[in-house]
Amino acid sequence: MHAAQVVNHGVDGEVVSGMLDVARRFFDLPFEVRKRYMSPDVRAPVRYGTSFNQVNDVVLCWRDFLKLVCMPLATVVPSWPDAPVDLRGVASAYAEANQRVFMEVMEATLHAMGVSGAPLLEDLAEGSQIMTVNCYPECPQPELTLGMPPHSDYGFLTLVLQDEVEGLQVMHAGDWLTVEPLPGSFVVNVGDQLEILSNGLYRSVLHRVRVNGRRPRVSVASFHSVAAERVVGPAPELVDERNPRRYMDTDFATFLADLASGAVGNHKSFLHSRMLF
Ligand SMILES: O=C(O)CCC(=O)C(=O)O
Ligand SMILES: [Fe+2]
């Protein structure tokens, strides 16, 4: 299983609905306000933009996004947008709750793989969370474009909150399956680093976003990973003579260099560059 939906996650319904609500209000702000947060630097703690990376993309996607670095929370929140006035409070409560759900799912995943994960869980607790708030405006010709091209996410797990408008699709057995929006649930997608750690036991999920002809769609994707300088490789418990190591070690800096070069956002190109065979 490489993608799942969590329903009974224990996060207050108001935290979840409040996040979607403040997201909509951010994208409703005049462009003059939103554009203050535009930056070509993929490492900036707050970044508003269009498409995937509007500096590099040859074909633009039908998407606006606000990317918020969430760790360490107290340090980064002051650089987040101060409009709408409640954005910082709502998004930081959401980021904290999201981190708790991620840690629980990750702990269960390591347990299921038979990996003794205590040091890794500590690294993840102190690691990286990046939140991308997406808005896909309604599109007059939805069949001609995509909200996001087929890609896999970089980190361990991504927790996606979608509003009630369909759009997210995951590749399964050669077909695109639409992930039905379940109010208040999180879609959990396996990322490249979990594929690497699990030595291929889990596969990062290829996914894309379709746009809607009648309604805009809002989603919030929270990407969880270890800190940028931490190196991730296959867990020793999962490598032996019968299961040789399939992936090179990697770190966030290498991925970000790829992202800045425009190579990412194209199927699973980054992960493939880390495969040994
Ligand atoms: O909008 C969605 O449902 C998913 C967004 C996504 O895949 C991403 O931000 O990486
Ligand atoms: Fe994604």
mmCIF file of C-alpha atoms and ligand atoms in Angstrom:
data_model
loop_
_atom_site.group_PDB
_atom_site.id
_atom_site.type_symbol
_atom_site.label_atom_id
_atom_site.label_comp_id
_atom_site.label_asym_id
_atom_site.label_seq_id
_atom_site.Cartn_x
_atom_site.Cartn_y
_atom_site.Cartn_z
ATOM 1 C CA MET A 1 0.000 0.000 0.000
ATOM 2 C CA HIS A 2 1.556 3.277 -1.091
ATOM 3 C CA ALA A 3 -1.284 5.699 -0.439
ATOM 4 C CA ALA A 4 -4.039 5.647 2.166
ATOM 5 C CA GLN A 5 -6.643 7.880 3.783
ATOM 6 C CA VAL A 6 -6.734 8.421 7.552
ATOM 7 C CA VAL A 7 -10.108 9.314 8.963
ATOM 8 C CA ASN A 8 -10.055 8.930 12.763
ATOM 9 C CA HIS A 9 -6.883 10.907 13.281
ATOM 10 C CA GLY A 10 -7.964 12.721 16.427
ATOM 11 C CA VAL A 11 -7.367 16.208 15.046
ATOM 12 C CA ASP A 12 -10.042 18.711 16.029
ATOM 13 C CA GLY A 13 -12.468 19.248 13.132
ATOM 14 C CA GLU A 14 -12.194 22.998 13.605
ATOM 15 C CA VAL A 15 -8.444 22.949 13.099
ATOM 16 C CA VAL A 16 -8.936 21.149 9.791
ATOM 17 C CA SER A 17 -11.892 23.167 8.478
ATOM 18 C CA GLY A 18 -10.256 26.382 9.744
ATOM 19 C CA MET A 19 -7.159 25.618 7.688
ATOM 20 C CA LEU A 20 -9.138 25.230 4.443
ATOM 21 C CA ASP A 21 -11.099 28.366 5.272
ATOM 22 C CA VAL A 22 -8.030 30.554 5.876
ATOM 23 C CA ALA A 23 -6.427 29.095 2.755
ATOM 24 C CA ARG A 24 -9.396 30.228 0.641
ATOM 25 C CA ARG A 25 -9.268 33.679 2.187
ATOM 26 C CA PHE A 26 -5.543 33.978 1.460
ATOM 27 C CA PHE A 27 -6.089 33.255 -2.245
ATOM 28 C CA ASP A 28 -8.973 35.760 -2.270
ATOM 29 C CA LEU A 29 -6.624 38.572 -1.198
ATOM 30 C CA PRO A 30 -5.689 41.093 -3.883
ATOM 31 C CA PHE A 31 -2.736 39.959 -5.990
ATOM 32 C CA GLU A 32 -0.802 43.017 -4.738
ATOM 33 C CA VAL A 33 -0.822 41.495 -1.233
ATOM 34 C CA ARG A 34 -0.086 37.891 -2.277
ATOM 35 C CA LYS A 35 2.763 38.885 -4.542
ATOM 36 C CA ARG A 36 4.799 40.236 -1.608
ATOM 37 C CA TYR A 37 5.618 36.603 -0.883
ATOM 38 C CA MET A 38 6.859 35.692 -4.337
ATOM 39 C CA SER A 39 10.442 34.471 -4.399
ATOM 40 C CA PRO A 40 12.518 32.531 -6.910
ATOM 41 C CA ASP A 41 14.419 30.906 -3.992
ATOM 42 C CA VAL A 42 13.066 27.369 -3.374
ATOM 43 C CA ARG A 43 14.600 27.517 0.129
ATOM 44 C CA ALA A 44 12.700 30.651 1.267
ATOM 45 C CA PRO A 45 10.624 30.068 4.476
ATOM 46 C CA VAL A 46 7.575 31.520 2.768
ATOM 47 C CA ARG A 47 6.973 31.483 -0.953
ATOM 48 C CA TYR A 48 3.931 32.324 -3.042
ATOM 49 C CA GLY A 49 3.890 31.288 -6.655
ATOM 50 C CA THR A 50 2.175 29.881 -9.677
ATOM 51 C CA SER A 51 2.613 26.530 -11.381
ATOM 52 C CA PHE A 52 5.386 24.265 -9.998
ATOM 53 C CA ASN A 53 8.345 26.576 -10.250
ATOM 54 C CA GLN A 54 7.389 29.507 -12.436
ATOM 55 C CA VAL A 55 11.036 30.380 -13.053
ATOM 56 C CA ASN A 56 11.793 27.049 -14.764
ATOM 57 C CA ASP A 57 8.541 25.542 -15.959
ATOM 58 C CA VAL A 58 8.166 25.450 -19.712
ATOM 59 C CA VAL A 59 4.472 24.618 -19.478
ATOM 60 C CA LEU A 60 2.703 26.291 -16.552
ATOM 61 C CA CYS A 61 0.323 24.336 -14.314
ATOM 62 C CA TRP A 62 -3.125 25.607 -13.392
ATOM 63 C CA ARG A 63 -2.193 26.263 -9.784
ATOM 64 C CA ASP A 64 -1.298 28.948 -7.250
ATOM 65 C CA PHE A 65 0.484 27.952 -4.070
ATOM 66 C CA LEU A 66 1.688 29.289 -0.758
ATOM 67 C CA LYS A 67 4.574 27.324 0.689
ATOM 68 C CA LEU A 68 5.241 27.635 4.405
ATOM 69 C CA VAL A 69 8.276 26.137 6.132
ATOM 70 C CA CYS A 70 6.898 24.875 9.486
ATOM 71 C CA MET A 71 9.934 23.915 11.569
ATOM 72 C CA PRO A 72 11.107 25.153 13.964
ATOM 73 C CA LEU A 73 7.640 26.624 14.277
ATOM 74 C CA ALA A 74 8.353 29.487 16.700
ATOM 75 C CA THR A 75 11.226 30.703 14.512
ATOM 76 C CA VAL A 76 9.440 30.618 11.167
ATOM 77 C CA VAL A 77 5.909 31.808 12.006
ATOM 78 C CA PRO A 78 6.915 35.519 12.155
ATOM 79 C CA SER A 79 7.917 35.331 8.478
ATOM 80 C CA TRP A 80 4.549 33.854 7.400
ATOM 81 C CA PRO A 81 1.946 36.198 5.832
ATOM 82 C CA ASP A 82 0.215 38.518 8.313
ATOM 83 C CA ALA A 83 -2.917 38.546 6.141
ATOM 84 C CA PRO A 84 -5.508 37.191 6.647
ATOM 85 C CA VAL A 85 -4.900 38.197 10.281
ATOM 86 C CA ASP A 86 -5.620 34.721 11.628
ATOM 87 C CA LEU A 87 -3.402 32.855 9.107
ATOM 88 C CA ARG A 88 -0.432 32.472 11.451
ATOM 89 C CA GLY A 89 -2.516 31.145 14.344
ATOM 90 C CA VAL A 90 -4.658 28.778 12.274
ATOM 91 C CA ALA A 91 -1.793 27.421 10.151
ATOM 92 C CA SER A 92 0.521 26.881 13.132
ATOM 93 C CA ALA A 93 -2.181 24.932 15.051
ATOM 94 C CA TYR A 94 -2.711 22.888 11.880
ATOM 95 C CA ALA A 95 1.029 22.255 11.458
ATOM 96 C CA GLU A 96 1.359 21.049 15.062
ATOM 97 C CA ALA A 97 -1.617 18.707 14.737
ATOM 98 C CA ASN A 98 -0.333 17.434 11.389
ATOM 99 C CA GLN A 99 3.064 16.658 12.923
ATOM 100 C CA ARG A 100 1.409 14.537 15.621
ATOM 101 C CA VAL A 101 -0.554 12.493 13.059
ATOM 102 C CA PHE A 102 2.571 12.057 10.930
ATOM 103 C CA MET A 103 4.599 10.771 13.900
ATOM 104 C CA GLU A 104 1.907 8.227 14.776
ATOM 105 C CA VAL A 105 1.611 6.931 11.215
ATOM 106 C CA MET A 106 5.410 6.825 10.856
ATOM 107 C CA GLU A 107 5.854 4.915 14.093
ATOM 108 C CA ALA A 108 3.306 2.319 12.947
ATOM 109 C CA THR A 109 4.976 2.104 9.519
ATOM 110 C CA LEU A 110 8.443 1.462 10.988
ATOM 111 C CA HIS A 111 6.964 -1.138 13.313
ATOM 112 C CA ALA A 112 5.258 -2.886 10.375
ATOM 113 C CA MET A 113 8.587 -3.020 8.487
ATOM 114 C CA GLY A 114 10.460 -4.394 11.498
ATOM 115 C CA VAL A 115 12.760 -1.381 11.619
ATOM 116 C CA SER A 116 13.943 -0.306 15.062
ATOM 117 C CA GLY A 117 13.159 3.327 14.517
ATOM 118 C CA ALA A 118 13.895 5.170 17.781
ATOM 119 C CA PRO A 119 16.779 7.331 16.473
ATOM 120 C CA LEU A 120 14.962 7.962 13.191
ATOM 121 C CA LEU A 121 11.772 8.972 15.006
ATOM 122 C CA GLU A 122 13.827 11.454 17.026
ATOM 123 C CA ASP A 123 15.265 12.877 13.806
ATOM 124 C CA LEU A 124 11.786 13.137 12.336
ATOM 125 C CA ALA A 125 10.395 14.826 15.449
ATOM 126 C CA GLU A 126 13.115 17.472 15.076
ATOM 127 C CA GLY A 127 13.020 17.277 11.292
ATOM 128 C CA SER A 128 11.365 19.203 8.510
ATOM 129 C CA GLN A 129 7.728 19.941 7.806
ATOM 130 C CA ILE A 130 6.810 22.011 4.778
ATOM 131 C CA MET A 131 3.196 22.949 4.108
ATOM 132 C CA THR A 132 2.027 23.795 0.620
ATOM 133 C CA VAL A 133 -1.364 25.434 0.391
ATOM 134 C CA ASN A 134 -2.671 24.938 -3.145
ATOM 135 C CA CYS A 135 -5.418 26.690 -5.050
ATOM 136 C CA TYR A 136 -6.449 25.360 -8.463
ATOM 137 C CA PRO A 137 -8.761 27.949 -10.017
ATOM 138 C CA GLU A 138 -11.670 26.707 -12.113
ATOM 139 C CA CYS A 139 -10.469 26.130 -15.623
ATOM 140 C CA PRO A 140 -12.500 26.757 -18.788
ATOM 141 C CA GLN A 141 -10.854 23.827 -20.593
ATOM 142 C CA PRO A 142 -9.884 21.366 -17.848
ATOM 143 C CA GLU A 143 -8.936 18.577 -20.268
ATOM 144 C CA LEU A 144 -6.141 20.693 -21.748
ATOM 145 C CA THR A 145 -4.095 21.234 -18.601
ATOM 146 C CA LEU A 146 -3.240 19.839 -15.174
ATOM 147 C CA GLY A 147 -3.137 21.388 -11.713
ATOM 148 C CA MET A 148 0.044 19.432 -11.091
ATOM 149 C CA PRO A 149 1.944 17.124 -13.420
ATOM 150 C CA PRO A 150 2.657 13.492 -12.447
ATOM 151 C CA HIS A 151 5.255 13.477 -9.648
ATOM 152 C CA SER A 152 6.204 11.790 -6.400
ATOM 153 C CA ASP A 153 6.902 13.752 -3.214
ATOM 154 C CA TYR A 154 10.386 13.857 -1.778
ATOM 155 C CA GLY A 155 10.008 13.225 1.971
ATOM 156 C CA PHE A 156 8.860 10.299 4.084
ATOM 157 C CA LEU A 157 5.117 10.886 4.081
ATOM 158 C CA THR A 158 2.875 13.653 2.773
ATOM 159 C CA LEU A 159 -0.462 14.285 4.471
ATOM 160 C CA VAL A 160 -2.909 15.935 2.085
ATOM 161 C CA LEU A 161 -6.071 17.699 3.130
ATOM 162 C CA GLN A 162 -8.454 18.224 0.213
ATOM 163 C CA ASP A 163 -11.656 20.249 0.140
ATOM 164 C CA GLU A 164 -14.798 18.659 -1.317
ATOM 165 C CA VAL A 165 -13.737 19.152 -4.969
ATOM 166 C CA GLU A 166 -12.120 16.120 -6.674
ATOM 167 C CA GLY A 167 -8.788 16.497 -8.410
ATOM 168 C CA LEU A 168 -6.077 14.347 -6.817
ATOM 169 C CA GLN A 169 -5.307 11.142 -8.718
ATOM 170 C CA VAL A 170 -2.862 8.382 -7.839
ATOM 171 C CA MET A 171 -1.333 5.880 -10.249
ATOM 172 C CA HIS A 172 -2.335 2.335 -9.440
ATOM 173 C CA ALA A 173 -1.648 -0.670 -11.658
ATOM 174 C CA GLY A 174 -1.277 1.547 -14.717
ATOM 175 C CA ASP A 175 -4.439 3.607 -14.166
ATOM 176 C CA TRP A 176 -5.110 7.023 -12.652
ATOM 177 C CA LEU A 177 -7.478 6.619 -9.699
ATOM 178 C CA THR A 178 -9.304 9.672 -8.342
ATOM 179 C CA VAL A 179 -8.925 9.971 -4.562
ATOM 180 C CA GLU A 180 -12.443 10.637 -3.346
ATOM 181 C CA PRO A 181 -12.542 13.644 -1.017
ATOM 182 C CA LEU A 182 -13.634 12.433 2.449
ATOM 183 C CA PRO A 183 -14.382 15.502 4.588
ATOM 184 C CA GLY A 184 -11.861 15.964 7.380
ATOM 185 C CA SER A 185 -9.593 13.089 6.299
ATOM 186 C CA PHE A 186 -5.918 13.096 5.391
ATOM 187 C CA VAL A 187 -4.598 11.366 2.289
ATOM 188 C CA VAL A 188 -1.256 9.799 3.226
ATOM 189 C CA ASN A 189 1.187 9.486 0.335
ATOM 190 C CA VAL A 190 4.472 7.594 0.542
ATOM 191 C CA GLY A 191 7.412 9.785 -0.499
ATOM 192 C CA ASP A 192 10.796 9.010 -2.055
ATOM 193 C CA GLN A 193 12.700 8.951 1.245
ATOM 194 C CA LEU A 194 10.434 6.264 2.699
ATOM 195 C CA GLU A 195 10.940 4.229 -0.480
ATOM 196 C CA ILE A 196 14.696 4.571 0.055
ATOM 197 C CA LEU A 197 14.569 3.805 3.799
ATOM 198 C CA SER A 198 12.380 0.745 3.174
ATOM 199 C CA ASN A 199 14.755 -0.427 0.414
ATOM 200 C CA GLY A 200 11.790 -0.541 -1.963
ATOM 201 C CA LEU A 201 9.288 -2.260 0.345
ATOM 202 C CA TYR A 202 7.152 0.864 0.126
ATOM 203 C CA ARG A 203 7.032 2.704 -3.203
ATOM 204 C CA SER A 204 6.559 6.440 -3.443
ATOM 205 C CA VAL A 205 3.242 7.118 -5.080
ATOM 206 C CA LEU A 206 3.037 8.784 -8.471
ATOM 207 C CA HIS A 207 0.238 11.332 -8.369
ATOM 208 C CA ARG A 208 -1.151 14.295 -10.288
ATOM 209 C CA VAL A 209 -3.908 16.868 -9.935
ATOM 210 C CA ARG A 210 -6.696 17.444 -12.460
ATOM 211 C CA VAL A 211 -8.492 20.755 -12.592
ATOM 212 C CA ASN A 212 -12.186 21.338 -12.443
ATOM 213 C CA GLY A 213 -14.260 23.137 -15.068
ATOM 214 C CA ARG A 214 -16.757 24.632 -12.648
ATOM 215 C CA ARG A 215 -15.183 25.099 -9.233
ATOM 216 C CA PRO A 216 -11.853 26.113 -7.768
ATOM 217 C CA ARG A 217 -10.186 23.514 -5.544
ATOM 218 C CA VAL A 218 -8.112 24.076 -2.403
ATOM 219 C CA SER A 219 -5.742 21.524 -0.841
ATOM 220 C CA VAL A 220 -3.054 21.584 1.827
ATOM 221 C CA ALA A 221 -0.107 19.196 1.455
ATOM 222 C CA SER A 222 2.203 18.735 4.470
ATOM 223 C CA PHE A 223 5.566 17.198 3.584
ATOM 224 C CA HIS A 224 7.393 15.489 6.436
ATOM 225 C CA SER A 225 11.057 14.650 6.401
ATOM 226 C CA VAL A 226 14.271 14.678 8.402
ATOM 227 C CA ALA A 227 16.381 17.849 8.661
ATOM 228 C CA ALA A 228 18.131 18.959 5.478
ATOM 229 C CA GLU A 229 21.598 17.808 6.515
ATOM 230 C CA ARG A 230 20.477 14.306 7.553
ATOM 231 C CA VAL A 231 21.383 11.501 5.171
ATOM 232 C CA VAL A 232 18.814 8.768 4.477
ATOM 233 C CA GLY A 233 19.650 5.306 3.175
ATOM 234 C CA PRO A 234 18.059 1.851 3.297
ATOM 235 C CA ALA A 235 17.506 0.588 6.884
ATOM 236 C CA PRO A 236 20.185 -2.031 7.744
ATOM 237 C CA GLU A 237 17.431 -4.443 8.875
ATOM 238 C CA LEU A 238 16.091 -4.514 5.301
ATOM 239 C CA VAL A 239 19.369 -5.186 3.478
ATOM 240 C CA ASP A 240 20.925 -8.656 3.264
ATOM 241 C CA GLU A 241 22.257 -11.057 0.638
ATOM 242 C CA ARG A 242 18.808 -11.801 -0.707
ATOM 243 C CA ASN A 243 17.760 -8.160 -0.600
ATOM 244 C CA PRO A 244 20.723 -6.085 -1.721
ATOM 245 C CA ARG A 245 20.764 -2.338 -1.222
ATOM 246 C CA ARG A 246 18.732 -0.771 -4.031
ATOM 247 C CA TYR A 247 19.283 2.954 -3.403
ATOM 248 C CA MET A 248 22.103 5.400 -2.777
ATOM 249 C CA ASP A 249 22.070 7.498 0.372
ATOM 250 C CA THR A 250 20.584 10.911 -0.167
ATOM 251 C CA ASP A 251 19.879 14.174 1.608
ATOM 252 C CA PHE A 252 17.579 17.144 1.282
ATOM 253 C CA ALA A 253 20.299 19.411 -0.073
ATOM 254 C CA THR A 254 20.780 17.106 -3.090
ATOM 255 C CA PHE A 255 17.041 17.088 -3.688
ATOM 256 C CA LEU A 256 16.780 20.880 -3.412
ATOM 257 C CA ALA A 257 19.602 21.282 -5.907
ATOM 258 C CA ASP A 258 17.591 19.087 -8.290
ATOM 259 C CA LEU A 259 14.448 21.082 -7.583
ATOM 260 C CA ALA A 260 16.220 24.370 -8.293
ATOM 261 C CA SER A 261 17.538 22.933 -11.556
ATOM 262 C CA GLY A 262 13.977 22.174 -12.640
ATOM 263 C CA ALA A 263 14.490 18.394 -12.860
ATOM 264 C CA VAL A 264 11.881 17.623 -10.205
ATOM 265 C CA GLY A 265 8.170 17.579 -10.929
ATOM 266 C CA ASN A 266 8.614 15.099 -13.711
ATOM 267 C CA HIS A 267 7.431 11.635 -12.750
ATOM 268 C CA LYS A 268 9.873 10.007 -10.326
ATOM 269 C CA SER A 269 13.019 11.438 -11.885
ATOM 270 C CA PHE A 270 14.753 12.330 -8.615
ATOM 271 C CA LEU A 271 14.178 8.918 -7.070
ATOM 272 C CA HIS A 272 15.353 7.200 -10.236
ATOM 273 C CA SER A 273 18.597 9.163 -10.000
ATOM 274 C CA ARG A 274 19.155 7.555 -6.558
ATOM 275 C CA MET A 275 18.529 3.954 -7.689
ATOM 276 C CA LEU A 276 21.431 1.538 -7.910
ATOM 277 C CA PHE A 277 19.706 -0.912 -10.232
HETATM 278 O O1 LIG B 1 -3.610 19.100 -4.460
HETATM 279 C C1 LIG B 1 -3.414 17.943 -4.109
HETATM 280 O O2 LIG B 1 -4.334 17.190 -3.791
HETATM 281 C C2 LIG B 1 -2.020 17.360 -4.052
HETATM 282 C C3 LIG B 1 -0.926 18.364 -4.156
HETATM 283 C C4 LIG B 1 0.430 17.738 -4.315
HETATM 284 O O3 LIG B 1 0.587 16.655 -4.797
HETATM 285 C C5 LIG B 1 1.631 18.456 -3.867
HETATM 286 O O4 LIG B 1 1.504 19.627 -3.401
HETATM 287 O O5 LIG B 1 2.732 17.875 -3.961
HETATM 288 FE FE FE B 2 2.593 15.883 -4.462
#
